[in-house]
Amino acid sequence: MADVPENAPEHCPGTTSEQAGKSAPCQGCPNQKLCASGATKAPDPAIAEIGEKLSTVKHKILVLSGKGGVGKSTFSAHLAHALASDTTKEIALLDVDICGPSIPRIVGLEGEQVHQSGSGWSPVYVEDNLAVMSIGFLLSSPDDAVIWRGPKKNGIIKQFLRDVDWGELDYLIVDTPPGTSDEHLSIVQYLSATHVDGAIIITTPQEVSLQDVRKEIRFCQKVKMPIIGVVENMSGFVCPKCKNTSQIFPPSTGGAEKMCADLKLPLLGKVPLDPRIARSCDEGRSFLSEVPDSPAAEAYQKIVKSEFVFRKTPTQMSIVQSVTIKGQNKSCVT
Amino acid sequence: MADVPENAPEHCPGTTSEQAGKSAPCQGCPNQKLCASGATKAPDPAIAEIGEKLSTVKHKILVLSGKGGVGKSTFSAHLAHALASDTTKEIALLDVDICGPSIPRIVGLEGEQVHQSGSGWSPVYVEDNLAVMSIGFLLSSPDDAVIWRGPKKNGIIKQFLRDVDWGELDYLIVDTPPGTSDEHLSIVQYLSATHVDGAIIITTPQEVSLQDVRKEIRFCQKVKMPIIGVVENMSGFVCPKCKNTSQIFPPSTGGAEKMCADLKLPLLGKVPLDPRIARSCDEGRSFLSEVPDSPAAEAYQKIVKSEFVFRKTPTQMSIVQSVTIKGQNKSCVT
């Protein structure tokens, strides 16, 4: 699914397109014969293997946002913690943020390592019923940079889905990096032979954030990923001294509320800024059990227990996307 | 510089490596002959063209952070505004965040479009001496998603550097997305035939952010990019009612100050949280001229006027990187 290799001619139609090997720019390209043979259009066999492997996972939820730093990893970790509080359920949390894996720190597993077993890589456990996988467990030091272009990131995501011994799961939560690029296309592609409940979209109230989030919503629509709902984080800050509420990231265009109304999406809830959330994440403890009666913890609990998150209609996704850049007539890479 | 194409065999040494076409996994690969011929190791001719094109740009500064949502675009835009306040200088701001371009909104140019001229694409002007380029100017709607894998993102970054009519510039500021992947490797690669002043690294005080930022610092060290210094954003919030200061993202491991001391990097300054910053960004106005006497604007001004930002020693970069994943012995893609 590379579609357009780096060494492709300028108007390469993409190695998986119908025109691969046949269009004018293909003339003289070293890959022309290969593309024309149809070999590049064959689906990756890993998709079927992953479909088989994850057939024992009842629910799959992706946590997405076009914007970075809005609390995707914090939400993912706390959703996993909240689901795992029912000890009859088996939960797993997969971090596909390859260049900025925050999950090991947030769930208190920094420095842990993955072990190889007969049935694949073993995830690392936070609780008996909460398994975690992240590239952070494969690095020699938490400060190591993973300086990888897309294909290697896609390769490790494939391994996380295919080669990890996930076992039987009730919920698989997938935390993602910001954007609408390799990691997002790959996770959708690799899960395309399974059923996915949908995506929870995280934002903050200001327009600069919502703008990127609307792009992520477009992405979901294009790949036919159902949207479970939207969570607004950093929604107001109550001064601990005088109890005055400040909008630190002001919802100048109406915040998530207006966006959800415009786009007809459920707003799952608004979580206020609370310094204890960031501190708990830094210290690898669950904010929900540290300060369970805080307004932020209550907002979180309400969201993760909402009917939207628990709905029972996993859906098959598509992997057809296109975007037009003005005057360029370029379609997107899948 | 794809290095490892998507359709490559599992242990592909990379198309630009010394082993390309010659190692064991190359046997049976459809690209073996091409790789063995050495054609894939030839440098992209665009690198020399970009070197020539940007030879009239005196200073080039990259704004980086491993973490999203810490204020890279806000800082980039305000650095450009501050430099452009000297009307004898020509400034340009290039946004290489392809999937989440915030710059058009922040500088008040949303909805503007790029024009084609005889000497290339014309950037869009905020002021007579402040030119801006972003993929946002090429989209039909600000909500359009750019669903592209790495190679297409790299292609547009190349076009931004090579095909935009930048003219003679005193400063080119490059705003980047979070991470250490395609956009970062490409900008470093494409600027490798020119001289770059260095990178300004943006962070917020909490450890979960610093952890990703240390990865970006590793990236700079690996590609031999000088680090101008570090800016800590969202550093405390003063309640507008009672003037009490809250650490909303607590520096639980010492914040940017300790990180800079540990890594021997200059801390350029700390900018407090101020809701008027987010609001100005949403409204496309410069915070520096809106509320010039606020503590946050003063902190910004002090940073952009510091001797570090104005130092005069642009440096040639390298593009050799490697990272080892435990038990996998994989080196990075360049």
XYZ file of C-alpha atoms in Angstrom:
668
model
C 0.000 0.000 0.000
C 2.949 2.343 -0.488
C 1.130 3.760 -3.435
C 3.727 6.338 -4.442
C 7.329 5.249 -3.878
C 9.913 7.975 -3.190
C 11.707 7.283 -6.462
C 8.489 7.493 -8.504
C 8.122 9.939 -11.388
C 6.322 13.234 -10.629
C 2.779 12.205 -11.586
C 2.910 8.562 -10.489
C -0.718 7.323 -10.267
C 0.179 5.156 -7.255
C 1.277 1.536 -7.271
C -2.123 0.273 -6.138
C -4.251 2.376 -8.486
C -6.036 1.067 -11.545
C -3.651 3.115 -13.715
C -0.512 1.664 -12.114
C 2.054 0.877 -14.812
C -0.264 2.089 -17.557
C -0.424 5.908 -17.383
C 1.843 8.387 -19.210
C 4.172 9.136 -16.243
C 4.853 5.366 -15.934
C 6.809 5.404 -19.184
C 10.462 5.040 -18.292
C 9.771 4.341 -14.595
C 11.851 1.397 -13.324
C 8.750 -0.016 -11.598
C 6.539 0.063 -14.687
C 6.639 -3.673 -15.423
C 6.055 -4.605 -11.814
C 3.069 -2.241 -11.541
C 1.623 -3.312 -14.876
C 1.838 -6.980 -13.792
C -0.709 -6.287 -11.043
C 1.613 -7.582 -8.310
C 1.592 -4.236 -6.500
C -2.211 -4.232 -6.300
C -2.407 -7.475 -4.329
C -3.594 -6.887 -0.745
C -1.029 -7.278 2.032
C -1.507 -10.828 3.397
C -1.001 -9.385 6.897
C -4.500 -7.858 6.707
C -6.109 -11.308 6.711
C -3.691 -12.570 9.392
C -4.576 -9.617 11.620
C -8.272 -10.201 10.952
C -7.839 -13.777 12.182
C -5.680 -12.777 15.162
C -8.098 -10.111 16.390
C -11.248 -12.155 15.825
C -11.238 -12.846 19.576
C -11.321 -9.120 20.422
C -14.921 -8.065 21.044
C -14.536 -4.275 20.841
C -11.958 -2.043 19.205
C -11.920 1.691 19.871
C -9.508 4.201 18.329
C -8.657 7.462 20.079
C -7.955 10.160 17.489
C -7.388 13.896 17.107
C -5.942 15.963 14.314
C -4.204 18.047 16.975
C -1.308 17.120 19.248
C -1.202 17.814 22.970
C -4.958 17.723 23.501
C -4.937 14.667 25.787
C -5.346 11.634 23.506
C -2.932 9.454 25.485
C -4.329 10.657 28.794
C -7.854 9.805 27.645
C -6.809 6.436 26.173
C -5.054 5.400 29.375
C -7.952 6.460 31.571
C -10.531 4.813 29.318
C -8.501 1.598 29.624
C -8.235 1.999 33.424
C -11.969 2.650 33.719
C -12.882 -0.376 31.597
C -10.419 -2.549 33.542
C -12.075 -1.596 36.830
C -14.549 -4.358 35.905
C -12.231 -7.270 36.724
C -14.340 -9.710 34.707
C -13.238 -7.921 31.533
C -9.937 -8.197 29.634
C -8.631 -4.882 28.307
C -5.642 -3.963 26.131
C -4.141 -0.588 25.269
C -2.060 -0.248 22.106
C 0.036 2.877 21.513
C 0.670 3.497 17.808
C 2.386 6.849 18.391
C 5.764 5.618 17.173
C 7.776 8.834 17.478
C 6.160 10.105 20.705
C 5.039 7.108 22.782
C 3.659 8.551 26.043
C 1.625 5.560 27.202
C 4.404 3.714 29.118
C 4.986 6.792 31.315
C 1.282 7.537 31.808
C 0.417 4.011 32.957
C 3.555 3.741 35.140
C 5.365 1.162 33.012
C 8.393 3.190 31.918
C 11.490 1.009 31.685
C 9.475 -2.193 31.222
C 10.306 -4.464 28.325
C 8.425 -6.745 26.029
C 9.174 -10.459 26.171
C 9.101 -12.938 23.359
C 6.966 -16.032 23.873
C 6.005 -18.971 21.708
C 2.804 -17.244 20.691
C 4.381 -13.841 19.894
C 5.448 -10.739 21.790
C 3.968 -10.590 25.275
C 2.421 -7.229 26.172
C 3.260 -5.580 29.501
C 0.573 -5.698 32.206
C -0.535 -2.754 34.386
C -3.133 -4.920 36.109
C -3.978 -8.586 35.635
C -6.648 -7.593 33.121
C -4.946 -4.583 31.479
C -2.272 -5.298 28.856
C -0.230 -2.548 27.190
C 1.935 -2.444 24.063
C 4.050 0.514 22.929
C 7.277 1.069 21.027
C 8.487 2.597 24.291
C 8.969 -0.970 25.599
C 11.394 -1.689 22.754
C 13.758 1.262 23.295
C 17.017 1.114 25.230
C 16.242 4.447 26.948
C 13.038 6.522 27.245
C 14.914 9.419 25.591
C 15.799 7.407 22.467
C 14.403 8.955 19.315
C 12.699 6.744 16.765
C 13.778 8.492 13.585
C 11.729 6.580 11.071
C 9.959 7.463 7.890
C 6.476 6.070 7.206
C 7.222 2.559 5.929
C 9.086 1.537 9.082
C 6.374 3.030 11.285
C 3.805 1.057 9.309
C 5.883 -2.105 9.703
C 5.955 -1.901 13.482
C 2.203 -1.160 13.652
C 1.640 -4.305 11.603
C 3.813 -6.259 14.043
C 1.926 -4.854 17.040
C -1.353 -6.098 15.602
C -0.156 -9.399 14.140
C 2.681 -10.553 16.370
C 1.552 -9.553 19.880
C -0.052 -12.273 21.931
C -3.214 -10.293 22.717
C -5.278 -13.298 23.768
C -9.040 -12.982 24.218
C -10.013 -9.391 24.826
C -13.174 -7.504 25.590
C -11.701 -4.135 24.584
C -8.693 -3.055 22.540
C -8.084 0.704 22.859
C -5.732 2.186 20.258
C -3.998 5.492 21.040
C -2.748 7.357 17.955
C -0.432 10.284 17.137
C -1.835 13.566 15.718
C -2.446 13.864 11.981
C -3.983 12.002 9.075
C -0.963 10.209 7.694
C 0.916 6.919 7.837
C -0.040 5.674 11.293
C -3.730 6.486 10.723
C -3.939 4.978 7.270
C -2.038 1.907 8.432
C -4.140 1.180 11.475
C -7.311 1.534 9.399
C -5.850 -0.628 6.651
C -4.610 -3.358 9.003
C -7.935 -3.456 10.842
C -9.930 -3.563 7.612
C -10.593 -7.312 7.838
C -11.949 -6.956 11.383
C -14.792 -4.953 12.880
C -14.131 -1.696 14.711
C -16.550 0.035 17.103
C -15.291 3.447 16.040
C -13.229 6.454 17.019
C -13.385 8.781 19.980
C -12.182 12.218 18.898
C -10.356 14.415 21.402
C -10.095 18.200 21.136
C -9.515 21.346 23.161
C -11.909 24.327 22.936
C -9.975 26.807 20.749
C -10.501 27.157 16.992
C -6.843 26.427 16.119
C -7.389 22.980 17.652
C -10.909 22.416 16.262
C -9.651 23.150 12.773
C -7.272 20.182 12.893
C -9.908 18.054 14.586
C -12.373 18.687 11.766
C -9.700 17.331 9.409
C -9.573 14.143 11.497
C -13.368 13.891 11.299
C -13.096 14.192 7.503
C -10.533 11.403 7.625
C -12.952 9.178 9.562
C -15.717 9.927 7.077
C -13.462 9.112 4.146
C -12.336 5.761 5.548
C -15.894 5.055 6.780
C -14.824 4.877 10.415
C -17.804 5.468 12.714
C -17.313 8.312 15.206
C -18.394 7.335 18.705
C -18.231 10.937 19.853
C -16.108 13.930 20.781
C -14.444 14.775 24.111
C -13.445 18.364 24.899
C -10.418 18.455 27.192
C -8.897 21.501 28.957
C -12.387 22.958 29.101
C -12.005 25.753 31.671
C -9.827 26.016 34.748
C -11.095 26.632 38.258
C -8.604 28.629 40.364
C -7.896 26.516 43.451
C -7.718 29.683 45.576
C -10.710 31.819 44.558
C -12.759 29.249 42.544
C -13.022 31.642 39.595
C -13.270 29.792 36.246
C -10.933 30.883 33.427
C -11.166 29.723 29.830
C -7.454 29.240 29.163
C -8.057 27.993 25.622
C -11.165 30.089 24.893
C -13.878 28.496 22.702
C -13.811 31.543 20.426
C -15.836 29.794 17.699
C -18.143 27.888 20.058
C -15.821 25.041 21.099
C -16.556 21.345 20.674
C -20.225 21.986 21.431
C -20.813 24.031 18.282
C -18.623 21.743 16.173
C -20.629 18.704 17.314
C -23.924 20.472 16.611
C -22.716 21.524 13.134
C -21.411 18.068 12.257
C -24.173 16.137 14.050
C -21.794 14.253 16.317
C -22.355 13.299 19.962
C -20.409 15.449 22.451
C -19.432 12.862 25.048
C -18.364 15.431 27.619
C -16.127 18.292 28.656
C -13.228 17.723 31.023
C -11.923 20.756 32.928
C -8.192 21.473 33.247
C -6.880 20.082 36.503
C -3.152 20.159 37.347
C -3.621 16.812 39.098
C -4.278 15.140 35.722
C -0.871 16.133 34.305
C 0.814 15.256 37.588
C -0.801 11.783 37.734
C 0.275 11.146 34.139
C 3.857 12.161 34.937
C 3.833 9.839 37.930
C 2.205 6.929 36.106
C -0.841 6.733 38.343
C -4.512 6.713 37.388
C -6.083 10.079 37.998
C -9.449 8.320 38.371
C -8.346 6.458 41.478
C -6.089 9.262 42.827
C -8.794 11.944 43.035
C -12.041 10.119 42.212
C -14.342 12.876 43.440
C -12.771 15.750 41.458
C -14.950 17.352 38.732
C -12.430 16.200 36.083
C -12.517 12.556 37.274
C -16.304 12.681 37.398
C -16.411 14.049 33.826
C -14.097 11.243 32.701
C -16.175 8.565 34.415
C -19.352 9.901 32.854
C -17.767 9.761 29.396
C -16.311 6.286 29.630
C -19.581 4.920 30.979
C -21.755 6.625 28.352
C -23.976 4.579 26.086
C -21.970 5.775 23.070
C -18.755 4.182 24.263
C -20.587 0.980 25.084
C -22.671 0.682 21.972
C -22.478 -2.676 20.299
C -22.228 -2.088 16.586
C -18.676 -2.626 15.341
C -18.330 -1.677 11.697
C -16.237 -2.719 8.740
C -14.139 0.134 7.379
C -13.160 1.186 3.908
C -9.720 2.348 2.866
C -10.580 4.596 -0.033
C -9.514 8.203 0.402
C -8.920 11.149 -1.807
C -8.201 14.814 -1.391
C -7.736 17.436 -4.027
C -5.110 20.114 -3.727
C -6.127 23.160 -5.730
C -4.432 23.401 -9.085
C -2.471 20.262 -8.441
C -5.090 17.611 -9.035
C -3.272 15.221 -6.740
C -5.156 12.455 -5.080
C -4.093 11.063 -1.771
C -1.812 8.211 -0.929
C -3.412 5.242 0.749
C 15.707 8.799 0.057
C 12.719 6.482 0.617
C 15.169 3.970 1.868
C 12.696 1.184 2.599
C 9.830 0.978 0.112
C 6.506 -0.395 1.347
C 6.758 -3.449 -0.875
C 10.294 -4.264 0.304
C 11.147 -7.635 1.859
C 11.159 -7.781 5.681
C 14.871 -7.054 6.280
C 15.461 -4.631 3.400
C 18.740 -2.789 4.144
C 17.312 0.412 2.603
C 17.613 1.561 -0.978
C 20.291 4.136 -0.163
C 22.439 1.926 2.076
C 25.755 0.440 1.055
C 24.140 -3.023 1.158
C 21.295 -2.055 -1.186
C 20.715 -4.828 -3.731
C 23.499 -6.934 -2.242
C 22.290 -8.349 1.092
C 20.464 -11.639 1.671
C 16.930 -10.181 1.904
C 17.471 -8.542 -1.531
C 17.357 -11.947 -3.201
C 14.068 -12.176 -5.021
C 13.138 -8.533 -4.406
C 11.808 -6.899 -7.586
C 13.995 -3.840 -6.892
C 17.230 -5.801 -6.509
C 18.714 -4.879 -9.884
C 17.814 -1.245 -9.539
C 19.351 -1.056 -6.061
C 22.460 -2.997 -7.070
C 22.988 -0.594 -9.997
C 23.562 2.252 -7.531
C 20.819 4.398 -9.088
C 18.876 4.554 -5.816
C 21.927 5.901 -3.946
C 22.268 9.014 -6.110
C 21.415 12.197 -4.184
C 18.152 13.910 -5.063
C 19.074 16.713 -7.519
C 16.529 18.903 -5.705
C 18.971 19.240 -2.796
C 21.418 21.210 -4.950
C 18.585 23.236 -6.522
C 17.270 24.156 -3.076
C 20.800 25.055 -1.976
C 21.025 27.452 -4.929
C 17.510 28.844 -4.399
C 18.038 29.557 -0.697
C 21.541 30.968 -1.081
C 19.978 34.440 -0.774
C 18.420 33.623 2.612
C 20.716 34.863 5.374
C 19.263 32.983 8.334
C 17.207 29.831 8.605
C 15.631 28.821 11.914
C 13.580 25.676 12.526
C 10.980 25.505 15.292
C 10.767 21.960 16.641
C 9.273 19.881 19.446
C 8.756 16.176 19.862
C 5.369 16.994 21.421
C 2.230 18.351 19.782
C 0.136 21.182 21.177
C 2.979 22.903 23.035
C 2.871 26.102 20.966
C 5.278 25.580 18.051
C 3.067 27.377 15.519
C 2.239 30.139 17.984
C 5.936 30.668 18.669
C 6.889 30.485 14.968
C 4.274 33.062 14.011
C 5.237 35.423 16.812
C 8.958 35.055 16.107
C 8.207 36.000 12.495
C 6.059 38.955 13.599
C 8.744 40.169 16.010
C 11.498 39.928 13.375
C 9.270 41.683 10.818
C 8.739 44.615 13.179
C 12.105 45.808 11.801
C 10.780 46.949 8.422
C 14.271 46.943 6.889
C 14.291 43.132 7.137
C 12.591 40.582 4.894
C 11.071 37.639 6.755
C 9.372 34.437 5.605
C 7.460 31.807 7.543
C 7.172 28.296 6.094
C 4.709 25.804 7.603
C 5.761 22.193 6.952
C 2.989 20.725 9.108
C 1.223 19.098 6.174
C -1.620 17.340 8.005
C -2.263 20.071 10.607
C -1.363 23.458 9.110
C -2.269 26.073 11.752
C -0.179 28.967 10.448
C -2.775 30.449 8.008
C -5.303 30.835 10.844
C -2.753 32.142 13.368
C -1.447 34.884 11.060
C -4.948 35.827 9.853
C -4.570 34.509 6.297
C -7.172 31.748 6.323
C -8.870 31.444 2.944
C -5.961 33.064 1.078
C -4.511 31.290 -1.909
C -1.131 30.901 -3.482
C -0.591 32.340 -6.958
C 1.624 31.004 -9.664
C 4.133 33.445 -11.147
C 6.919 33.151 -13.697
C 9.439 32.614 -10.914
C 7.414 30.006 -8.995
C 4.616 29.966 -6.432
C 4.116 33.355 -4.779
C 3.849 33.199 -1.004
C 1.029 35.055 0.767
C 1.972 38.289 2.594
C 0.871 39.267 6.125
C 2.874 42.478 5.933
C 5.013 43.877 3.117
C 8.048 42.197 4.650
C 6.467 38.998 6.007
C 5.759 36.205 3.506
C 3.993 32.968 4.466
C 3.691 29.567 2.807
C 1.541 26.674 4.008
C -0.362 23.772 2.502
C -3.415 25.512 3.981
C -3.260 27.945 1.041
C -3.649 25.034 -1.391
C -6.790 23.498 0.113
C -10.331 24.124 -1.122
C -11.611 24.439 2.477
C -9.812 24.862 5.835
C -11.499 21.632 6.995
C -10.086 19.544 4.141
C -7.943 16.681 5.380
C -4.611 16.003 3.712
C -4.539 12.215 3.942
C -1.045 11.558 2.719
C 1.645 9.081 3.571
C 5.257 10.233 3.900
C 6.399 10.378 0.256
C 3.720 12.861 -0.753
C 4.378 14.996 2.315
C 8.066 14.987 1.409
C 7.210 15.964 -2.163
C 5.277 19.065 -1.129
C 8.020 20.119 1.319
C 10.480 19.889 -1.558
C 8.181 22.069 -3.672
C 7.833 24.630 -0.875
C 11.602 25.003 -0.702
C 12.414 24.763 -4.400
C 9.395 26.207 -6.216
C 8.318 29.119 -4.000
C 9.545 32.536 -5.057
C 11.089 33.398 -1.694
C 13.254 36.228 -3.003
C 16.016 37.722 -0.855
C 15.342 37.026 2.799
C 16.942 37.928 6.088
C 15.122 35.175 7.980
C 13.293 32.013 6.991
C 11.401 30.509 9.946
C 10.242 26.907 9.471
C 7.372 25.628 11.626
C 7.209 21.823 11.893
C 4.760 19.145 13.087
C 5.504 17.038 16.195
C 7.697 13.950 15.854
C 10.949 12.756 14.330
C 9.731 11.346 11.058
C 9.198 12.224 7.398
C 8.738 15.998 7.633
C 11.751 16.381 9.943
C 14.070 14.156 7.946
C 12.965 15.802 4.711
C 13.458 19.377 5.821
C 16.931 18.500 7.142
C 17.759 16.612 3.961
C 16.505 19.329 1.626
C 18.363 22.017 3.551
C 21.577 19.979 3.639
C 23.224 21.957 0.840
C 22.540 25.261 2.624
C 23.476 26.615 6.030
C 21.004 26.589 8.896
C 21.268 28.675 12.072
C 19.630 25.941 14.115
C 16.502 24.832 15.911
C 14.449 26.423 18.649
C 12.853 23.674 20.732
C 9.442 24.277 22.310
C 8.127 22.381 25.322
C 5.658 22.588 28.192
C 6.731 21.931 31.810
C 5.388 18.418 32.480
C 7.495 15.248 32.137
C 5.179 13.617 29.568
C 6.024 16.544 27.267
C 9.743 16.747 28.142
C 10.144 13.063 27.352
C 9.118 13.633 23.731
C 11.156 16.830 23.575
C 14.309 14.968 24.636
C 13.692 12.672 21.659
C 13.643 15.738 19.381
C 16.910 16.918 20.944
C 18.403 13.483 20.168
C 17.174 13.911 16.618
C 18.952 17.281 16.336
C 22.143 15.773 17.723
C 21.979 12.890 15.259
C 21.479 15.113 12.222
C 24.024 17.625 13.601
C 21.472 20.422 13.799
C 22.603 23.102 16.258
C 20.084 23.864 19.009
C 19.600 27.590 19.519
C 17.746 27.007 22.759
C 14.592 25.839 24.493
C 11.373 27.767 25.191
C 9.007 26.607 27.944
C 5.410 27.507 27.116
C 2.342 27.242 29.387
C 4.628 27.894 32.335
C 2.177 28.772 35.098
C -1.171 30.558 35.004
C -2.017 33.685 36.949
C -5.700 33.815 37.935
C -7.076 37.077 36.538
C -9.284 37.482 39.622
C -7.053 36.717 42.617
C -3.575 36.770 40.959
C -2.732 33.354 42.415
C -0.323 31.373 40.193
C -1.239 27.756 39.346
C 1.062 25.270 37.632
C -1.482 23.692 35.297
C 1.115 21.415 33.710
C 3.297 20.936 36.798
C 7.073 20.631 36.222
C 7.111 17.392 38.218
C 10.638 16.498 37.084
C 12.022 20.049 37.100
C 10.572 21.364 33.838
C 12.581 22.793 30.968
C 15.000 24.377 33.441
C 16.307 21.042 34.715
C 16.285 19.494 31.237
C 18.380 22.380 29.880
C 20.817 22.135 32.803
C 21.140 18.360 32.297
C 21.642 18.618 28.542
C 23.663 21.860 28.636
C 21.249 23.795 26.443
C 20.275 27.466 26.755
C 16.808 28.037 28.222
C 15.620 30.996 26.181
C 12.682 31.765 28.438
C 9.420 30.700 30.044
C 6.119 31.984 28.732
C 3.138 31.904 31.123
C -0.282 30.639 30.035
C -2.461 33.560 28.983
C -5.915 32.992 27.448
C -5.293 36.040 25.265
C -2.578 34.092 23.371
C -5.001 31.357 22.252
C -7.652 33.960 21.478
C -5.281 36.075 19.342
C -4.227 32.927 17.449
C -7.865 32.008 16.784
C -8.508 35.529 15.532
C -5.354 35.747 13.428
C -3.878 38.734 15.241
C -0.430 39.132 16.748
C -0.530 38.754 20.503
C 2.592 40.908 20.686
C 0.816 43.960 19.315
C -2.588 43.180 20.919
C -1.364 43.117 24.537
C 2.267 44.236 24.347
C 2.668 44.879 28.067
C 1.385 41.490 29.292
C 3.929 39.224 31.050
C 3.534 36.652 28.255
C 4.227 39.212 25.484
C 7.216 40.503 27.430
C 8.560 36.943 27.808
C 8.121 36.398 24.056
C 9.881 39.663 23.184
C 12.784 38.827 25.469
C 13.185 35.433 23.792
C 13.009 36.605 20.204
C 15.485 39.395 20.915
C 17.959 37.178 22.787
C 21.521 36.852 21.574
C 20.939 33.141 20.928
C 18.262 33.754 18.336
C 20.406 36.389 16.662
C 23.697 34.567 16.674
C 25.423 34.500 13.330
C 26.820 31.027 12.856
C 24.696 29.019 10.438
C 25.845 25.429 10.215
C 25.881 22.663 7.631
C 23.882 19.627 8.718
C 24.398 15.925 8.330
C 21.705 13.444 7.415
C 23.049 10.306 9.034
C 20.811 8.834 11.691
C 20.406 5.520 13.374
C 18.452 4.095 16.234
C 18.460 0.604 17.612
C 15.303 -1.123 18.715
C 16.100 -3.790 21.280
C 16.203 -7.285 19.869
C 15.300 -6.038 16.435
C 18.606 -4.573 15.294
C 16.797 -2.218 12.975
C 18.453 0.973 11.965
C 16.480 4.035 11.052
C 15.160 5.162 7.733
C 16.676 8.350 6.365
